[in-house]
PDB file of C-alpha atoms in Angstrom:
ATOM      1  CA  MET A   1      -0.620  -0.010   0.222  1.00  0.00           C
ATOM      2  CA  THR A   2       1.327   3.266  -0.671  1.00  0.00           C
ATOM      3  CA  HIS A   3       1.254   6.089   1.208  1.00  0.00           C
ATOM      4  CA  THR A   4       0.142   9.346   1.019  1.00  0.00           C
ATOM      5  CA  HIS A   5       0.697  13.482   3.051  1.00  0.00           C
ATOM      6  CA  GLN A   6      -0.642  16.250   3.514  1.00  0.00           C
ATOM      7  CA  TYR A   7       1.508  18.864   1.460  1.00  0.00           C
ATOM      8  CA  GLU A   8       0.899  22.660   0.137  1.00  0.00           C
ATOM      9  CA  LEU A   9       2.314  24.083  -3.110  1.00  0.00           C
ATOM     10  CA  MET A  10       3.395  27.322  -4.048  1.00  0.00           C
ATOM     11  CA  VAL A  11       4.050  29.083  -6.040  1.00  0.00           C
ATOM     12  CA  ILE A  12       4.712  32.147  -8.168  1.00  0.00           C
ATOM     13  CA  ILE A  13       3.646  31.918 -12.143  1.00  0.00           C
ATOM     14  CA  ASN A  14       4.669  34.636 -14.658  1.00  0.00           C
ATOM     15  CA  PRO A  15       2.800  37.924 -14.523  1.00  0.00           C
ATOM     16  CA  GLU A  16       2.115  38.458 -17.793  1.00  0.00           C
ATOM     17  CA  ILE A  17      -0.810  36.054 -18.279  1.00  0.00           C
ATOM     18  CA  ASP A  18      -4.292  36.915 -17.424  1.00  0.00           C
ATOM     19  CA  GLU A  19      -4.999  36.230 -13.174  1.00  0.00           C
ATOM     20  CA  ARG A  20      -8.206  34.360 -14.597  1.00  0.00           C
ATOM     21  CA  GLN A  21      -6.441  31.474 -15.916  1.00  0.00           C
ATOM     22  CA  VAL A  22      -4.349  30.904 -13.144  1.00  0.00           C
ATOM     23  CA  PRO A  23      -6.676  27.796 -11.789  1.00  0.00           C
ATOM     24  CA  THR A  24      -7.588  26.714 -15.046  1.00  0.00           C
ATOM     25  CA  THR A  25      -3.447  27.036 -15.110  1.00  0.00           C
ATOM     26  CA  LEU A  26      -2.656  25.455 -12.606  1.00  0.00           C
ATOM     27  CA  ASP A  27      -5.554  22.491 -13.533  1.00  0.00           C
ATOM     28  CA  LYS A  28      -3.359  21.107 -16.583  1.00  0.00           C
ATOM     29  CA  PHE A  29      -0.192  20.246 -13.497  1.00  0.00           C
ATOM     30  CA  LEU A  30      -2.910  18.690 -10.957  1.00  0.00           C
ATOM     31  CA  ALA A  31      -4.335  16.010 -13.269  1.00  0.00           C
ATOM     32  CA  VAL A  32      -0.869  14.796 -11.602  1.00  0.00           C
ATOM     33  CA  ILE A  33      -2.112  14.051  -8.256  1.00  0.00           C
ATOM     34  CA  THR A  34      -5.859  13.114  -9.375  1.00  0.00           C
ATOM     35  CA  ASN A  35      -5.089  11.238 -12.100  1.00  0.00           C
ATOM     36  CA  ASP A  36      -2.680   9.113  -9.084  1.00  0.00           C
ATOM     37  CA  GLY A  37      -5.330   8.341  -6.938  1.00  0.00           C
ATOM     38  CA  GLY A  38      -4.642  11.783  -4.578  1.00  0.00           C
ATOM     39  CA  SER A  39      -6.902  15.221  -4.300  1.00  0.00           C
ATOM     40  CA  ILE A  40      -7.113  18.807  -4.325  1.00  0.00           C
ATOM     41  CA  ASP A  41      -8.120  20.295  -1.157  1.00  0.00           C
ATOM     42  CA  SER A  42      -7.395  23.514  -1.647  1.00  0.00           C
ATOM     43  CA  VAL A  43      -6.843  25.997  -4.993  1.00  0.00           C
ATOM     44  CA  ASP A  44      -5.372  29.964  -3.537  1.00  0.00           C
ATOM     45  CA  VAL A  45      -4.560  32.834  -5.560  1.00  0.00           C
ATOM     46  CA  TRP A  46      -3.321  35.507  -3.799  1.00  0.00           C
ATOM     47  CA  GLY A  47      -2.480  37.177  -6.664  1.00  0.00           C
ATOM     48  CA  LYS A  48       0.413  39.355  -8.375  1.00  0.00           C
ATOM     49  CA  ARG A  49       2.453  41.057  -5.857  1.00  0.00           C
ATOM     50  CA  ARG A  50       5.846  42.076  -5.696  1.00  0.00           C
ATOM     51  CA  LEU A  51       8.445  39.457  -5.227  1.00  0.00           C
ATOM     52  CA  ALA A  52      11.245  40.670  -2.387  1.00  0.00           C
ATOM     53  CA  TYR A  53      13.533  40.179  -4.937  1.00  0.00           C
ATOM     54  CA  GLU A  54      14.282  40.270  -8.771  1.00  0.00           C
ATOM     55  CA  ILE A  55      13.164  36.755 -10.615  1.00  0.00           C
ATOM     56  CA  GLN A  56      13.805  35.680 -14.618  1.00  0.00           C
ATOM     57  CA  LYS A  57      14.161  39.928 -14.965  1.00  0.00           C
ATOM     58  CA  LYS A  58      10.512  40.195 -12.945  1.00  0.00           C
ATOM     59  CA  ASN A  59       9.644  42.652  -9.428  1.00  0.00           C
ATOM     60  CA  GLU A  60       6.134  40.806 -10.149  1.00  0.00           C
ATOM     61  CA  GLY A  61       4.574  37.572 -10.025  1.00  0.00           C
ATOM     62  CA  ILE A  62       0.895  35.709  -9.476  1.00  0.00           C
ATOM     63  CA  TYR A  63       1.365  33.623  -5.775  1.00  0.00           C
ATOM     64  CA  ALA A  64      -1.012  30.967  -5.662  1.00  0.00           C
ATOM     65  CA  VAL A  65      -0.838  28.234  -3.291  1.00  0.00           C
ATOM     66  CA  VAL A  66      -2.537  23.994  -2.928  1.00  0.00           C
ATOM     67  CA  ASN A  67      -3.072  21.995  -0.582  1.00  0.00           C
ATOM     68  CA  PHE A  68      -3.780  18.686  -1.746  1.00  0.00           C
ATOM     69  CA  THR A  69      -3.679  14.797  -0.621  1.00  0.00           C
ATOM     70  CA  SER A  70      -1.395  12.416  -2.405  1.00  0.00           C
ATOM     71  CA  THR A  71       1.611   9.909  -2.674  1.00  0.00           C
ATOM     72  CA  SER A  72       5.060  11.567  -2.811  1.00  0.00           C
ATOM     73  CA  ASP A  73       5.204  10.306  -5.789  1.00  0.00           C
ATOM     74  CA  ALA A  74       2.875  12.098  -7.398  1.00  0.00           C
ATOM     75  CA  ALA A  75       4.235  15.259  -5.544  1.00  0.00           C
ATOM     76  CA  GLN A  76       7.674  15.014  -7.127  1.00  0.00           C
ATOM     77  CA  GLU A  77       6.211  14.496 -10.616  1.00  0.00           C
ATOM     78  CA  LEU A  78       3.639  17.274  -9.933  1.00  0.00           C
ATOM     79  CA  ASP A  79       7.415  19.302  -9.206  1.00  0.00           C
ATOM     80  CA  ARG A  80       9.347  18.316 -12.063  1.00  0.00           C
ATOM     81  CA  GLN A  81       6.410  19.457 -14.856  1.00  0.00           C
ATOM     82  CA  LEU A  82       5.917  22.489 -12.848  1.00  0.00           C
ATOM     83  CA  LYS A  83       9.498  24.053 -12.806  1.00  0.00           C
ATOM     84  CA  LEU A  84       9.408  22.462 -16.588  1.00  0.00           C
ATOM     85  CA  ASN A  85       7.285  25.023 -17.693  1.00  0.00           C
ATOM     86  CA  GLU A  86       8.545  29.032 -18.768  1.00  0.00           C
ATOM     87  CA  GLN A  87       5.094  29.949 -17.038  1.00  0.00           C
ATOM     88  CA  ILE A  88       6.160  28.736 -13.410  1.00  0.00           C
ATOM     89  CA  MET A  89       8.495  31.116 -12.062  1.00  0.00           C
ATOM     90  CA  ARG A  90       9.815  29.719  -8.922  1.00  0.00           C
ATOM     91  CA  THR A  91       7.561  26.914  -6.840  1.00  0.00           C
ATOM     92  CA  LYS A  92       8.254  25.177  -4.105  1.00  0.00           C
ATOM     93  CA  VAL A  93       6.157  21.466  -2.118  1.00  0.00           C
ATOM     94  CA  LEU A  94       6.251  21.386   1.132  1.00  0.00           C
ATOM     95  CA  ARG A  95       4.088  18.596   3.279  1.00  0.00           C
ATOM     96  CA  ALA A  96       2.378  19.745   5.304  1.00  0.00           C
ATOM     97  CA  GLU A  97       3.837  19.279   8.857  1.00  0.00           C
ATOM     98  CA  GLU A  98       6.812  21.084   7.888  1.00  0.00           C
ATOM     99  CA  ALA A  99       5.547  23.516   6.220  1.00  0.00           C
ATOM    100  CA  ILE A 100       3.300  23.955   9.830  1.00  0.00           C
ATOM    101  CA  ALA A 101       6.886  23.755  11.007  1.00  0.00           C
ATOM    102  CA  MET A 102       7.857  26.676   9.456  1.00  0.00           C
ATOM    103  CA  VAL A 103       5.326  29.132  10.411  1.00  0.00           C
ATOM    104  CA  ALA A 104       6.591  27.666  13.950  1.00  0.00           C
ATOM    105  CA  SER A 105       9.407  28.822  13.484  1.00  0.00           C
ATOM    106  CA  GLU A 106       9.269  32.107  11.875  1.00  0.00           C
ATOM    107  CA  ALA A 107       6.535  32.633  14.701  1.00  0.00           C
ATOM    108  CA  LYS A 108       8.595  31.846  17.984  1.00  0.00           C
ATOM    109  CA  ARG A 109      12.042  34.158  15.698  1.00  0.00           C
ATOM    110  CA  SER A 110       9.935  36.821  15.109  1.00  0.00           C
ATOM    111  CA  GLU A 111       8.312  37.119  19.439  1.00  0.00           C
ATOM    112  CA  GLU A 112      11.862  36.901  20.405  1.00  0.00           C
ATOM    113  CA  LYS A 113      13.207  39.314  18.197  1.00  0.00           C
ATOM    114  CA  ALA A 114      10.139  41.330  18.780  1.00  0.00           C
ATOM    115  CA  ALA A 115      11.480  40.847  23.043  1.00  0.00           C
ATOM    116  CA  ARG A 116      14.855  41.974  22.232  1.00  0.00           C
ATOM    117  CA  LYS A 117      13.905  44.181  21.216  1.00  0.00           C
ATOM    118  CA  ALA A 118      11.177  45.624  23.791  1.00  0.00           C
ATOM    119  CA  ALA A 119      14.728  44.913  26.366  1.00  0.00           C
ATOM    120  CA  ALA A 120      16.577  47.109  24.837  1.00  0.00           C
ATOM    121  CA  PRO A 121      16.064  50.390  25.903  1.00  0.00           C
ATOM    122  CA  ALA A 122      16.045  48.541  28.834  1.00  0.00           C
ATOM    123  CA  ARG A 123      19.263  48.353  28.873  1.00  0.00           C
ATOM    124  CA  ALA A 124      20.126  51.694  27.963  1.00  0.00           C
ATOM    125  CA  ARG A 125      18.555  53.036  30.351  1.00  0.00           C
ATOM    126  CA  ARG A 126      20.095  50.941  33.758  1.00  0.00           C
ATOM    127  CA  THR A 127      24.061  51.781  31.712  1.00  0.00           C
ATOM    128  CA  GLU A 128      22.304  55.232  31.578  1.00  0.00           C
ATOM    129  CA  THR A 129      21.225  54.915  35.292  1.00  0.00           C
ATOM    130  CA  ALA A 130      25.540  52.926  35.632  1.00  0.00           C
ATOM    131  CA  ASP A 131      26.758  55.675  34.626  1.00  0.00           C
ATOM    132  CA  ALA A 132      25.306  58.720  35.861  1.00  0.00           C
ATOM    133  CA  LYS A 133      26.648  56.585  39.196  1.00  0.00           C
ATOM    134  CA  ALA A 134      30.219  55.899  38.525  1.00  0.00           C
TER     135      ALA A 134
END
């Protein structure tokens, strides 16, 4: 018996295609999953967003997130086919538990950074007080 897992696919698509075509464009690739007996749980098109850095000489991309359940072989094949297509600028397939762990660790890092920032003025005041006493 083959094991299925839940996955999250993040994809950045060339901004020159019509956003209304994104679900249809993705469906062609997602057939790899459904033909293998997997299921597409959700397709969330975020729309055009500014990129953090230029990809293929472009500053924008159309972001989409797809949650699906499939075998690891089908997920790898989906990733391979997406990477071969010139309309797809970036792709990342993660097991759902990996995606959750990444979000959790990022949130923890943000909390720690905020705590350090909040503590910085208090440290500065303590230093100023010590300097004044000396």
